[in-house]
Coordinates of C-alpha atoms in Angstrom, one line a residue:
Chain U
M1 CA 5.0 47.8 25.0
I2 CA 3.3 44.5 25.7
Q3 CA 0.1 44.2 27.6
V4 CA -1.5 40.9 28.6
N5 CA -4.9 40.8 30.4
G6 CA -6.5 37.8 31.9
L7 CA -5.4 35.2 29.4
H8 CA -7.0 31.7 29.6
K9 CA -6.0 28.9 27.4
S10 CA -6.7 25.1 27.5
F11 CA -5.6 22.3 25.3
G12 CA -8.4 19.7 25.6
Q13 CA -8.4 18.7 29.3
V14 CA -5.1 20.4 30.0
V15 CA -5.4 24.0 31.4
A16 CA -2.3 25.9 30.4
L17 CA -3.2 29.5 31.5
R18 CA -5.7 30.5 34.1
G19 CA -5.9 34.3 33.9
V20 CA -2.5 35.6 33.2
T21 CA -2.0 39.4 33.5
F22 CA 1.2 41.3 33.1
S23 CA 2.8 44.0 31.1
A24 CA 6.3 44.6 29.6
P25 CA 7.2 48.3 29.2
D26 CA 9.6 49.7 26.6
G27 CA 13.2 50.2 27.5
R28 CA 13.0 47.4 30.1
I29 CA 14.0 43.7 30.2
T30 CA 11.0 41.8 31.5
G31 CA 11.6 38.1 32.4
L32 CA 8.8 35.6 32.4
V33 CA 10.0 33.0 34.9
G34 CA 8.6 29.8 36.1
P35 CA 9.1 26.0 36.1
N36 CA 8.5 23.9 33.0
G37 CA 4.8 23.8 32.2
A38 CA 4.1 27.0 34.0
G39 CA 2.6 28.6 30.8
K40 CA 5.6 30.7 29.6
T41 CA 5.7 29.4 26.1
T42 CA 1.9 29.4 25.8
S43 CA 1.8 33.1 26.8
L44 CA 4.5 33.9 24.2
R45 CA 2.7 32.0 21.5
I46 CA -0.5 34.0 22.2
L47 CA 1.6 37.2 22.0
Y48 CA 3.1 36.3 18.6
T49 CA -0.4 35.2 17.4
V50 CA 0.1 31.6 16.6
L51 CA -2.3 30.7 19.4
R52 CA -5.6 32.4 20.2
P53 CA -6.6 32.8 23.9
D54 CA -9.8 31.2 25.1
R55 CA -10.5 34.3 27.1
G56 CA -8.7 37.5 27.9
S57 CA -6.6 39.6 25.5
A58 CA -3.1 40.5 24.6
S59 CA -1.8 43.5 22.8
V60 CA 1.5 44.8 21.4
D61 CA 1.9 48.6 21.0
G62 CA -1.9 48.8 21.2
Y63 CA -2.6 46.2 18.5
D64 CA -4.8 43.3 19.7
T65 CA -3.2 39.9 18.9
T66 CA -6.5 38.4 17.7
V67 CA -8.0 41.4 15.9
A68 CA -4.9 42.8 14.3
A69 CA -2.5 39.8 14.1
L70 CA -0.5 41.1 11.1
Q71 CA 0.0 44.5 12.7
V72 CA 1.2 42.8 15.9
L73 CA 3.6 40.6 13.8
R74 CA 5.1 43.8 12.3
Q75 CA 5.9 45.2 15.7
I76 CA 7.6 42.1 17.1
G77 CA 10.6 40.0 16.5
A78 CA 10.3 36.6 18.2
V79 CA 12.7 33.7 18.7
P80 CA 10.6 30.7 19.7
D81 CA 11.9 27.6 21.5
S82 CA 12.4 25.8 18.2
H83 CA 14.8 27.8 16.1
G84 CA 14.1 25.8 12.9
L85 CA 16.6 27.2 10.4
Y86 CA 16.3 26.0 6.8
P87 CA 19.3 23.5 6.6
R88 CA 19.9 23.9 2.9
L89 CA 20.0 27.7 3.1
T90 CA 23.0 29.6 4.3
A91 CA 22.9 31.7 7.5
R92 CA 22.6 34.9 5.4
E93 CA 19.9 33.4 3.2
N94 CA 17.9 32.4 6.3
I95 CA 18.1 36.0 7.5
R96 CA 17.3 37.4 4.1
Y97 CA 14.2 35.3 3.7
Y98 CA 12.7 36.8 6.9
G99 CA 13.7 40.3 5.8
R100 CA 11.8 39.8 2.6
L101 CA 8.8 38.4 4.4
H102 CA 8.9 41.7 6.3
S103 CA 8.7 43.5 2.9
Q104 CA 12.3 44.6 3.0
S105 CA 14.4 44.5 -0.1
G106 CA 17.5 45.5 -1.9
E107 CA 20.3 47.7 -0.5
A108 CA 18.5 48.5 2.8
L109 CA 17.9 44.8 3.5
E110 CA 21.5 43.8 2.7
R111 CA 22.7 46.6 5.0
N112 CA 20.5 45.4 7.9
I113 CA 21.7 41.8 7.4
E114 CA 25.4 42.9 7.3
A115 CA 24.9 45.0 10.5
L116 CA 23.4 42.0 12.3
I117 CA 26.2 39.7 11.1
T118 CA 28.8 42.1 12.5
L119 CA 26.9 42.8 15.7
L120 CA 26.4 39.1 16.5
D121 CA 29.9 38.2 15.3
M122 CA 28.7 35.8 12.6
Q123 CA 31.2 36.7 9.8
D124 CA 32.9 33.3 9.9
F125 CA 29.8 31.3 9.1
A126 CA 27.4 33.8 7.5
D127 CA 27.7 32.1 4.1
R128 CA 27.7 28.5 5.2
R129 CA 24.7 26.3 5.0
S130 CA 23.0 26.2 8.3
E131 CA 22.9 22.4 8.4
G132 CA 26.6 22.5 9.3
L133 CA 26.4 25.1 12.1
S134 CA 26.9 24.5 15.8
Q135 CA 24.1 25.0 18.3
G136 CA 25.4 28.4 19.3
Q137 CA 25.8 29.6 15.8
R138 CA 22.2 28.5 15.1
V139 CA 20.9 30.5 18.0
K140 CA 22.7 33.6 16.6
V141 CA 21.2 33.1 13.1
A142 CA 17.7 32.6 14.7
I143 CA 18.1 35.9 16.6
A144 CA 19.4 37.8 13.7
R145 CA 16.6 36.5 11.6
A146 CA 14.0 37.7 14.1
L147 CA 15.6 41.1 14.4
V148 CA 16.2 41.9 10.7
H149 CA 13.2 44.2 10.5
Q150 CA 14.3 46.1 13.6
P151 CA 11.3 45.4 15.7
R152 CA 10.3 47.6 18.7
N153 CA 9.3 44.5 20.8
I154 CA 11.5 41.5 21.1
L155 CA 10.3 38.1 22.5
L156 CA 12.8 35.5 23.3
D157 CA 12.0 31.9 24.5
E158 CA 15.0 30.5 26.4
P159 CA 17.5 32.5 24.4
A160 CA 20.6 31.0 26.2
G161 CA 19.7 27.4 25.6
G162 CA 22.7 25.5 24.2
L163 CA 25.1 28.4 24.5
D164 CA 28.5 28.2 26.1
V165 CA 29.6 30.6 28.8
L166 CA 31.3 33.0 26.4
S167 CA 28.3 33.1 24.0
T168 CA 25.9 33.5 26.9
R169 CA 27.8 36.6 28.1
A170 CA 27.8 38.0 24.6
M171 CA 24.1 37.4 24.4
R172 CA 23.5 39.2 27.7
T173 CA 25.4 42.2 26.4
F174 CA 23.4 42.1 23.2
I175 CA 20.1 41.9 25.0
R176 CA 21.0 44.9 27.3
R177 CA 22.1 46.9 24.3
L178 CA 18.7 46.3 22.6
R179 CA 17.0 47.5 25.9
D180 CA 19.1 50.6 26.0
E181 CA 17.9 51.4 22.4
G182 CA 14.5 51.7 24.1
R183 CA 13.0 48.4 22.9
C184 CA 10.6 46.3 24.9
M185 CA 12.4 43.0 25.8
L186 CA 10.4 40.1 27.0
F187 CA 12.1 36.8 27.5
C188 CA 11.2 33.6 29.3
S189 CA 13.4 31.2 31.0
H190 CA 13.5 28.5 33.7
I191 CA 17.2 29.2 34.3
M192 CA 17.3 31.5 37.4
Q193 CA 20.8 32.7 36.8
E194 CA 19.7 34.2 33.5
V195 CA 16.8 35.9 35.1
S196 CA 18.6 37.3 38.1
T197 CA 21.5 38.8 36.0
L198 CA 19.4 40.3 33.2
C199 CA 15.9 41.3 34.2
D200 CA 14.7 44.7 35.2
N201 CA 11.2 43.3 35.9
I202 CA 10.2 39.8 36.7
V203 CA 6.9 38.1 36.2
V204 CA 6.8 34.8 38.0
L205 CA 4.4 32.1 36.5
A206 CA 3.4 28.9 38.1
R207 CA 0.7 26.4 37.1
G208 CA -0.7 28.9 34.6
E209 CA -1.0 31.8 37.0
V210 CA 1.1 34.9 37.8
V211 CA 2.2 34.3 41.4
A212 CA 4.4 37.5 41.7
T213 CA 5.6 40.5 39.8
G214 CA 8.2 43.1 40.5
T215 CA 11.7 44.2 40.3
P216 CA 14.4 41.9 41.7
D217 CA 14.6 44.1 44.8
E218 CA 10.9 44.1 45.3
L219 CA 10.8 40.3 45.0
R220 CA 13.6 40.0 47.6
Q221 CA 11.9 42.3 50.0
M222 CA 8.6 40.5 49.5
T223 CA 10.0 37.1 50.4
H224 CA 12.6 38.3 53.0
Q225 CA 15.3 36.5 51.0
A226 CA 18.8 38.0 50.3
N227 CA 19.2 36.0 47.2
L228 CA 16.9 36.4 44.2
E229 CA 17.0 32.7 43.4
D230 CA 15.8 31.8 46.8
A231 CA 13.2 34.5 46.5
L232 CA 11.9 32.9 43.3
V233 CA 11.8 29.5 44.8
A234 CA 9.9 30.9 47.8
V235 CA 7.3 32.5 45.5
I236 CA 6.8 29.5 43.4
G237 CA 6.7 27.2 46.4
S238 CA 9.0 24.5 44.9
E239 CA 12.2 24.0 43.0
V240 CA 10.8 21.4 40.6
G241 CA 11.3 22.4 37.0
L242 CA 13.7 25.2 37.8
E243 CA 17.4 25.4 37.1
R244 CA 19.9 27.0 39.4
C245 CA 23.4 27.7 38.0
Chain F
M1 CA 1.1 40.7 -1.1
L2 CA 2.4 39.5 -4.4
G3 CA 5.9 40.3 -3.2
R4 CA 5.5 38.1 -0.1
I5 CA 4.0 35.2 -2.1
W6 CA 6.9 35.5 -4.5
T7 CA 9.3 35.5 -1.6
V8 CA 7.9 32.2 -0.2
F9 CA 7.7 30.7 -3.7
A10 CA 11.3 31.6 -4.6
K11 CA 12.6 30.4 -1.3
E12 CA 10.9 27.0 -1.6
V13 CA 12.0 26.5 -5.1
V14 CA 15.7 27.3 -4.3
D15 CA 15.6 25.3 -1.1
N16 CA 14.2 22.2 -2.8
L17 CA 16.5 22.5 -5.8
R18 CA 19.3 22.1 -3.3
D19 CA 17.8 18.9 -2.0
Q20 CA 19.5 16.3 -4.2
R21 CA 17.4 13.4 -3.1
T22 CA 14.2 15.2 -3.7
L23 CA 15.5 16.4 -7.0
A24 CA 16.6 13.0 -8.2
A25 CA 13.3 11.4 -7.3
S26 CA 11.3 14.2 -8.9
L27 CA 13.4 13.9 -12.1
L28 CA 13.5 10.1 -12.3
Y29 CA 9.8 9.2 -11.6
P30 CA 8.4 11.0 -14.6
L31 CA 10.5 8.8 -16.9
L32 CA 8.9 5.7 -15.5
G33 CA 6.1 5.8 -18.1
P34 CA 8.2 6.2 -21.2
V35 CA 10.7 3.6 -20.1
L36 CA 7.9 1.2 -19.3
I37 CA 6.4 1.7 -22.8
A38 CA 9.7 1.1 -24.4
L39 CA 10.2 -2.1 -22.5
L40 CA 6.6 -3.3 -23.1
Y41 CA 6.9 -2.7 -26.8
A42 CA 10.2 -4.4 -27.0
V43 CA 9.0 -7.5 -25.1
L44 CA 5.5 -7.7 -26.7
G45 CA 6.7 -6.9 -30.2
Q46 CA 9.4 -9.6 -29.9
T47 CA 7.1 -12.4 -28.7
V48 CA 4.6 -11.8 -31.6
V49 CA 7.4 -11.7 -34.1
Q50 CA 9.1 -14.8 -32.7
Q51 CA 5.9 -16.9 -32.5
S52 CA 4.8 -16.2 -36.1
E53 CA 8.3 -16.7 -37.6
Q54 CA 9.3 -19.8 -35.8
P55 CA 8.0 -23.2 -37.1
L56 CA 4.9 -24.1 -35.2
S57 CA 5.5 -27.0 -32.8
L58 CA 2.3 -29.0 -32.6
A59 CA 1.6 -31.9 -30.3
V60 CA -0.7 -34.4 -32.0
A61 CA -2.5 -37.3 -30.4
G62 CA -3.5 -40.1 -32.9
A63 CA -1.3 -38.9 -35.7
E64 CA -1.3 -42.4 -37.2
N65 CA -5.1 -41.9 -37.9
A66 CA -4.5 -39.1 -40.4
P67 CA -1.3 -39.5 -42.5
G68 CA -2.6 -37.1 -45.2
L69 CA -3.2 -34.3 -42.7
I70 CA 0.1 -34.8 -41.0
Q71 CA 1.8 -34.7 -44.4
F72 CA 0.0 -31.4 -45.1
L73 CA 1.0 -29.9 -41.8
K74 CA 4.7 -30.9 -42.2
Q75 CA 4.7 -29.3 -45.7
N76 CA 3.5 -26.2 -44.0
D77 CA 6.4 -26.0 -41.7
V78 CA 4.8 -27.6 -38.6
E79 CA 6.9 -29.7 -36.3
I80 CA 4.8 -32.7 -35.3
R81 CA 5.5 -34.1 -31.9
P82 CA 3.7 -36.7 -29.8
A83 CA 1.0 -35.6 -27.4
P84 CA 1.0 -36.3 -23.7
A85 CA -1.3 -38.8 -22.1
D86 CA -3.8 -36.3 -20.7
P87 CA -3.9 -33.5 -23.3
E88 CA -6.6 -31.4 -21.6
A89 CA -4.9 -31.3 -18.3
E90 CA -1.5 -30.5 -19.9
V91 CA -3.0 -27.5 -21.8
W92 CA -4.8 -26.3 -18.7
A93 CA -1.6 -26.5 -16.8
G94 CA 0.1 -24.4 -19.4
N95 CA 2.7 -27.0 -20.5
Y96 CA 1.3 -27.0 -24.1
D97 CA -0.1 -24.0 -26.0
V98 CA -2.3 -26.2 -28.2
I99 CA -2.8 -30.0 -28.8
L100 CA -4.4 -31.5 -31.8
V101 CA -6.4 -34.7 -31.2
I102 CA -7.3 -37.0 -34.1
P103 CA -9.8 -39.6 -33.1
P104 CA -9.7 -43.2 -34.5
G105 CA -12.8 -42.7 -36.6
Y106 CA -11.2 -39.9 -38.6
G107 CA -9.9 -42.0 -41.6
E108 CA -13.3 -43.8 -42.0
D109 CA -15.3 -40.6 -42.0
L110 CA -12.9 -39.0 -44.4
R111 CA -13.1 -41.8 -46.9
A112 CA -16.9 -41.8 -46.6
D113 CA -17.0 -38.1 -47.4
R114 CA -18.5 -37.3 -44.0
P115 CA -17.2 -34.4 -41.9
A116 CA -14.3 -35.9 -40.0
T117 CA -13.9 -34.5 -36.5
V118 CA -10.6 -33.4 -35.0
Q119 CA -10.2 -31.6 -31.7
L120 CA -8.0 -28.6 -31.1
I121 CA -7.4 -28.2 -27.4
S122 CA -6.4 -24.7 -26.2
D123 CA -6.8 -22.3 -23.3
R124 CA -8.4 -19.1 -24.6
S125 CA -7.6 -17.2 -21.5
R126 CA -3.9 -17.5 -22.2
Q127 CA -2.8 -14.6 -24.4
S128 CA 0.6 -16.0 -25.0
A129 CA -0.8 -19.1 -26.7
S130 CA -3.1 -17.2 -29.0
V131 CA -0.6 -17.0 -31.9
A132 CA 0.0 -20.8 -31.9
V133 CA -3.7 -21.5 -31.6
S134 CA -4.7 -19.3 -34.5
R135 CA -2.0 -20.7 -36.7
A136 CA -3.0 -24.3 -36.0
R137 CA -6.7 -23.4 -36.6
S138 CA -6.0 -21.7 -39.9
L139 CA -3.8 -24.6 -41.1
L140 CA -6.6 -27.0 -40.3
E141 CA -9.2 -24.8 -42.1
A142 CA -6.9 -24.6 -45.2
Y143 CA -6.6 -28.4 -45.2
S144 CA -10.4 -28.8 -44.9
H145 CA -10.8 -26.3 -47.7
Q146 CA -8.3 -28.1 -49.9
I147 CA -10.0 -31.6 -49.4
G148 CA -13.4 -30.1 -50.0
S149 CA -12.3 -28.5 -53.2
L150 CA -10.9 -31.8 -54.4
R151 CA -14.2 -33.5 -53.7
L152 CA -16.1 -30.9 -55.6
L153 CA -13.7 -31.2 -58.6
A154 CA -14.1 -35.0 -58.5
R155 CA -17.9 -34.4 -59.0
G156 CA -17.3 -32.0 -61.8
I157 CA -18.3 -28.9 -59.8
S158 CA -16.2 -25.8 -59.6
P159 CA -15.1 -25.1 -56.0
A160 CA -16.0 -21.4 -56.6
V161 CA -19.7 -22.4 -56.3
V162 CA -19.4 -22.9 -52.6
E163 CA -17.7 -19.6 -52.1
A164 CA -20.8 -17.5 -51.7
L165 CA -18.9 -14.8 -50.0
V166 CA -15.5 -13.4 -50.5
I167 CA -14.6 -11.4 -47.4
E168 CA -12.3 -8.6 -48.1
G169 CA -11.0 -6.9 -44.9
I170 CA -10.5 -3.2 -45.0
D171 CA -8.8 -1.9 -41.9
V172 CA -10.1 1.6 -40.9
S173 CA -7.9 2.1 -37.9
T174 CA -5.6 5.1 -38.4
P175 CA -1.9 4.5 -37.9
Q176 CA -2.2 6.1 -34.5
S177 CA -5.1 3.9 -33.4
Q178 CA -3.2 0.8 -34.3
A179 CA -0.7 1.7 -31.7
A180 CA -3.5 2.7 -29.3
G181 CA -2.9 -0.4 -27.2
L182 CA 0.2 1.3 -26.0
L183 CA -1.1 4.8 -26.1
N184 CA -4.0 3.8 -23.8
I185 CA -1.7 3.8 -20.8
T186 CA 0.1 7.1 -21.5
P187 CA -2.7 9.3 -20.1
Y188 CA -2.2 7.5 -16.8
F189 CA 1.5 8.1 -16.7
I190 CA 0.9 11.8 -17.4
I191 CA -1.4 12.0 -14.3
F192 CA 1.1 10.0 -12.4
S193 CA 3.8 12.5 -13.2
I194 CA 1.5 15.3 -12.1
F195 CA 1.0 13.8 -8.7
I196 CA 4.5 12.4 -8.1
G197 CA 6.1 15.6 -9.4
G198 CA 4.6 17.8 -6.7
M199 CA 4.6 15.2 -3.9
Y200 CA 8.0 15.7 -2.4
L201 CA 7.9 19.5 -2.4
A202 CA 4.3 19.6 -1.0
I203 CA 5.4 17.4 1.8
D204 CA 8.7 19.0 2.5
T205 CA 7.3 22.5 2.6
T206 CA 4.4 21.6 5.0
S207 CA 4.9 18.5 7.2
G208 CA 8.6 18.7 6.6
E209 CA 8.7 22.3 7.7
R210 CA 6.8 21.5 10.9
E211 CA 9.0 18.5 11.7
R212 CA 12.1 20.6 11.3
G213 CA 10.7 23.2 13.7
S214 CA 10.8 26.0 11.1
L215 CA 7.1 26.4 10.8
E216 CA 6.6 28.2 14.1
P217 CA 9.2 30.9 13.4
L218 CA 7.8 31.3 9.9
L219 CA 4.4 32.0 11.2
I220 CA 5.7 34.9 13.3
N221 CA 6.2 36.9 10.1
P222 CA 3.6 39.3 9.0
V223 CA 2.4 37.1 6.2
A224 CA -1.2 36.0 5.8
R225 CA -1.6 32.2 5.9
W226 CA -3.1 32.1 2.5
E227 CA -0.1 33.9 1.1
L228 CA 2.1 31.2 2.6
V229 CA -0.1 28.5 1.0
M230 CA 0.0 30.2 -2.4
G231 CA 3.8 30.5 -2.3
K232 CA 4.2 26.8 -1.4
L233 CA 1.6 25.8 -4.0
G234 CA 3.3 27.8 -6.7
A235 CA 6.6 26.0 -5.9
A236 CA 5.0 22.6 -6.1
L237 CA 3.5 23.6 -9.4
V238 CA 6.9 24.4 -10.9
F239 CA 8.1 20.9 -10.0
I240 CA 4.9 19.4 -11.4
V241 CA 5.3 21.3 -14.7
I242 CA 8.9 20.1 -15.0
A243 CA 7.8 16.5 -14.3
V244 CA 5.1 16.6 -16.9
V245 CA 7.2 18.2 -19.6
E246 CA 9.8 15.6 -18.9
T247 CA 7.3 12.7 -19.3
L248 CA 6.0 14.1 -22.5
I249 CA 9.4 14.5 -24.0
G250 CA 10.2 11.0 -22.8
F251 CA 7.2 9.6 -24.6
A252 CA 8.0 11.6 -27.7
V253 CA 11.5 10.2 -27.8
V254 CA 10.5 6.7 -27.1
L255 CA 7.6 6.6 -29.5
N256 CA 9.6 8.2 -32.3
F257 CA 12.5 5.8 -31.7
L258 CA 10.1 2.8 -31.8
Q259 CA 8.8 4.2 -35.1
S260 CA 12.2 4.3 -36.7
S261 CA 13.4 1.0 -35.4
F262 CA 10.3 -1.3 -35.2
G263 CA 8.3 0.4 -37.9
A264 CA 5.6 1.1 -35.4
R265 CA 3.2 3.8 -36.6
L266 CA 3.3 6.0 -33.5
E267 CA 3.6 9.6 -34.4
L268 CA 3.9 12.3 -31.7
H269 CA 4.2 15.8 -33.1
L270 CA 5.3 18.8 -31.1
L271 CA 1.8 20.3 -31.5
T272 CA 0.2 17.2 -30.1
L273 CA 2.5 17.3 -27.1
V274 CA 1.6 21.0 -26.5
F275 CA -2.1 20.2 -26.8
V276 CA -1.8 17.3 -24.3
F277 CA 0.1 19.5 -21.9
L278 CA -2.7 22.1 -22.1
I279 CA -5.4 19.5 -21.5
A280 CA -3.5 18.3 -18.4
L281 CA -2.8 21.8 -17.1
P282 CA -5.9 22.2 -14.9
I283 CA -5.1 19.0 -13.0
M284 CA -1.8 20.5 -11.8
P285 CA -3.2 23.0 -9.3
L286 CA -5.6 20.4 -8.2
A287 CA -2.9 17.9 -7.4
A288 CA -0.7 20.5 -5.8
A289 CA -3.5 21.8 -3.6
L290 CA -4.6 18.3 -2.6
E291 CA -1.1 17.3 -1.6
V292 CA -0.5 20.5 0.3
A293 CA -3.8 20.0 2.1
I294 CA -3.1 16.4 3.0
A295 CA 0.5 17.1 4.1
T296 CA -0.6 20.0 6.3
F297 CA -3.2 17.8 8.0
T298 CA -1.0 14.8 8.7
R299 CA 1.0 14.6 11.8
S300 CA 4.4 13.7 10.3
V301 CA 6.3 13.5 7.0
K302 CA 6.0 9.7 7.0
E303 CA 2.2 9.8 7.4
A304 CA 2.0 12.4 4.6
Q305 CA 4.1 10.2 2.3
N306 CA 1.8 7.2 3.0
Y307 CA -1.4 9.1 2.3
I308 CA -0.1 10.9 -0.8
S309 CA 1.5 7.7 -2.3
F310 CA -1.9 6.2 -2.0
L311 CA -3.5 9.2 -3.6
T312 CA -1.4 8.8 -6.8
I313 CA -3.3 5.6 -7.4
I314 CA -6.8 7.0 -7.2
P315 CA -6.8 9.1 -10.3
A316 CA -5.0 6.3 -12.0
L317 CA -7.9 3.9 -11.5
P318 CA -10.1 5.3 -14.3
G319 CA -7.0 5.4 -16.5
M320 CA -6.3 1.7 -15.9
L321 CA -9.9 1.0 -16.6
L322 CA -9.5 2.9 -19.8
A323 CA -6.6 0.6 -20.8
L324 CA -8.8 -2.4 -20.4
V325 CA -12.3 -1.2 -21.4
P326 CA -12.7 1.4 -24.0
I327 CA -14.9 4.2 -22.7
K328 CA -16.5 6.7 -25.1
T329 CA -15.7 10.3 -24.4
E330 CA -19.0 11.5 -23.1
L331 CA -19.9 14.8 -21.4
W332 CA -20.6 13.1 -18.0
A333 CA -17.0 11.8 -17.8
M334 CA -15.8 15.4 -18.1
L335 CA -17.4 16.2 -14.8
V336 CA -14.9 13.9 -13.0
P337 CA -11.8 15.8 -12.3
A338 CA -8.6 14.3 -13.8
F339 CA -10.7 11.5 -15.5
G340 CA -12.1 13.7 -18.3
Q341 CA -8.6 14.8 -19.1
Q342 CA -7.4 11.2 -19.4
L343 CA -10.1 10.5 -22.0
L344 CA -9.3 13.7 -23.9
I345 CA -5.5 13.0 -23.9
N346 CA -6.3 9.5 -25.2
Q347 CA -8.3 11.0 -28.0
V348 CA -5.6 13.5 -28.9
L349 CA -3.0 10.7 -28.9
R350 CA -5.2 8.6 -31.1
G351 CA -5.4 11.4 -33.6
E352 CA -9.1 11.9 -33.1
S353 CA -10.7 15.4 -33.0
V354 CA -11.7 16.7 -29.6
R355 CA -14.9 18.6 -28.9
P356 CA -14.1 22.1 -27.5
L357 CA -17.1 21.7 -25.1
N358 CA -15.6 18.6 -23.5
V359 CA -12.2 20.4 -23.1
T360 CA -13.9 23.4 -21.5
V361 CA -16.1 21.5 -19.2
S362 CA -13.4 19.3 -17.9
A363 CA -11.0 22.2 -17.4
V364 CA -13.6 24.3 -15.5
V365 CA -14.7 21.4 -13.3
T366 CA -11.1 20.4 -12.4
L367 CA -10.0 24.0 -11.8
L368 CA -13.0 24.5 -9.4
A369 CA -12.1 21.3 -7.6
G370 CA -8.5 22.7 -7.3
L371 CA -9.8 26.0 -6.0
A372 CA -11.8 24.1 -3.3
F373 CA -8.6 22.3 -2.1
V374 CA -6.7 25.6 -2.1
F375 CA -9.4 26.9 0.2
V376 CA -9.2 23.7 2.4
A377 CA -5.4 24.0 2.6
T378 CA -5.7 27.7 3.6
K379 CA -8.2 26.9 6.3
L380 CA -5.9 24.2 7.6
Y381 CA -3.1 26.7 7.8
E382 CA -5.2 29.2 9.6
R383 CA -6.0 26.7 12.5
E384 CA -3.7 26.9 15.4
Q385 CA -3.3 23.1 15.3
V386 CA -1.2 23.7 12.2
L387 CA 1.7 24.0 14.7
F388 CA 1.2 20.5 16.0
G389 CA -0.3 18.6 13.1
R390 CA -4.0 17.5 12.8

């Protein structure tokens, strides 16, 4: 369960967030949608505690991101925009490193790693150094690494970036599966196809503000559009920075 | 807590051991000092030997004025050759090591039993000429002494009468301190190893991690920032220790080899090496913390490399000074981190005894400075700007 209340954040003169409020309940896929520069990544970064809000607060399972950062980090698994694997470590070692940082060890850790490798279909390259992996393989490693401690809340920044059609479909199945296990899924994207096929709830961000929230149906009704993509464009007021598929 | 620090530490060590370029650089640089010493000794030793064994070639202006002196010089294995037109300019230009000028009035003065003047033109600032100059000078003095003795004998006086003093030189330098000219630069190379040994790892694990984009995902793990810093520092320390041990072994091998093949009296016992290592130990966390702090603050790997390469020169400055000007090991010097240790290492290598107070003070001050930089590095990691650099 993720709760965000009135977040403000500026970087020097640039205002990134002007009072962002939304929530992402357990067992639902919540999409944070908006054009480039709308504040999606900044909101996520505040949630996974690497940035501090100027005003407002964010919490995960009741833990405040500024007061109880380490508690928050134990509740979440996040895949940021930059996947940043360690090139000289194998895929398995990359995952194992994060498991150990989450205080897992021994048999239990190895079982978790093996389960993720099977689940994400990584057997072919699990023991290859990640410098030789393809973009799609890297995304899988980054996701497995973020999920090795079986977090209740999962944050994904543009998870389908660089994936081919087949991998994208496998990724969607995987994300739905995690939702069905009752986890809180929050992902952000500027690719509207992704959002319309996956999301149970949509939070539309533009220029650092939430301009609309609701289920896909609610958004369509609100804007009198039959198509969710058109509905989103109508809410944001422009197509700039969005990607239709 | 310890488990997480250990996890970060072990990962960084394994990761960097797999980086062949880093590894090669970390293993090669520490050998620079020993190799340089070996080369220096080979070259310096050779020139001194050559110059004193070869016949001295002496340019003489006005040789015809002093046939007796020329005869004496030839008997003493001196090659006489004609002097150029402008002796002073030629010596100044470095074309001649030394030129002897015998003025026309020489013969007259000599026959009249007056002190006869000869000029020895040399350039004192040129080290390489010093052997030739001192050989020429001592030959001239010997000739002067010989003629003087003959004059006394002719007057029925024993030449011993004018020898009021007999100067007997007793050299008190220990075998080690005779070789100190070389040993003076070893402390610097130990410091150099400390800084260069940790440099690559410190940069790779901080600026490098940010540049590769692996810092942001790393920070999403429930690990306190100071734990990350400690793990990375620990890994840098391992590489530093390897570098220093390598340098010390290199010095031991080179010096003991020189001893056997050149007869140089440079002894380095295992115990001395261990002692030197222990004295240098407090500098290692200081160097690691300083490098991690700088590499965290800088925007890119390249910038970090620039700053840290420059940094390796700073602790070397007092060391270089030490090689030129002898500085006594005083307590105030112990208050300067990394400098006190260089003086102490120098003392140990010279075979002098070291005051425990000096060792303690320098260790405590340097460790405290290291702790301060660990604190700085942690603070830098706790800022949100750590994601972007600066």
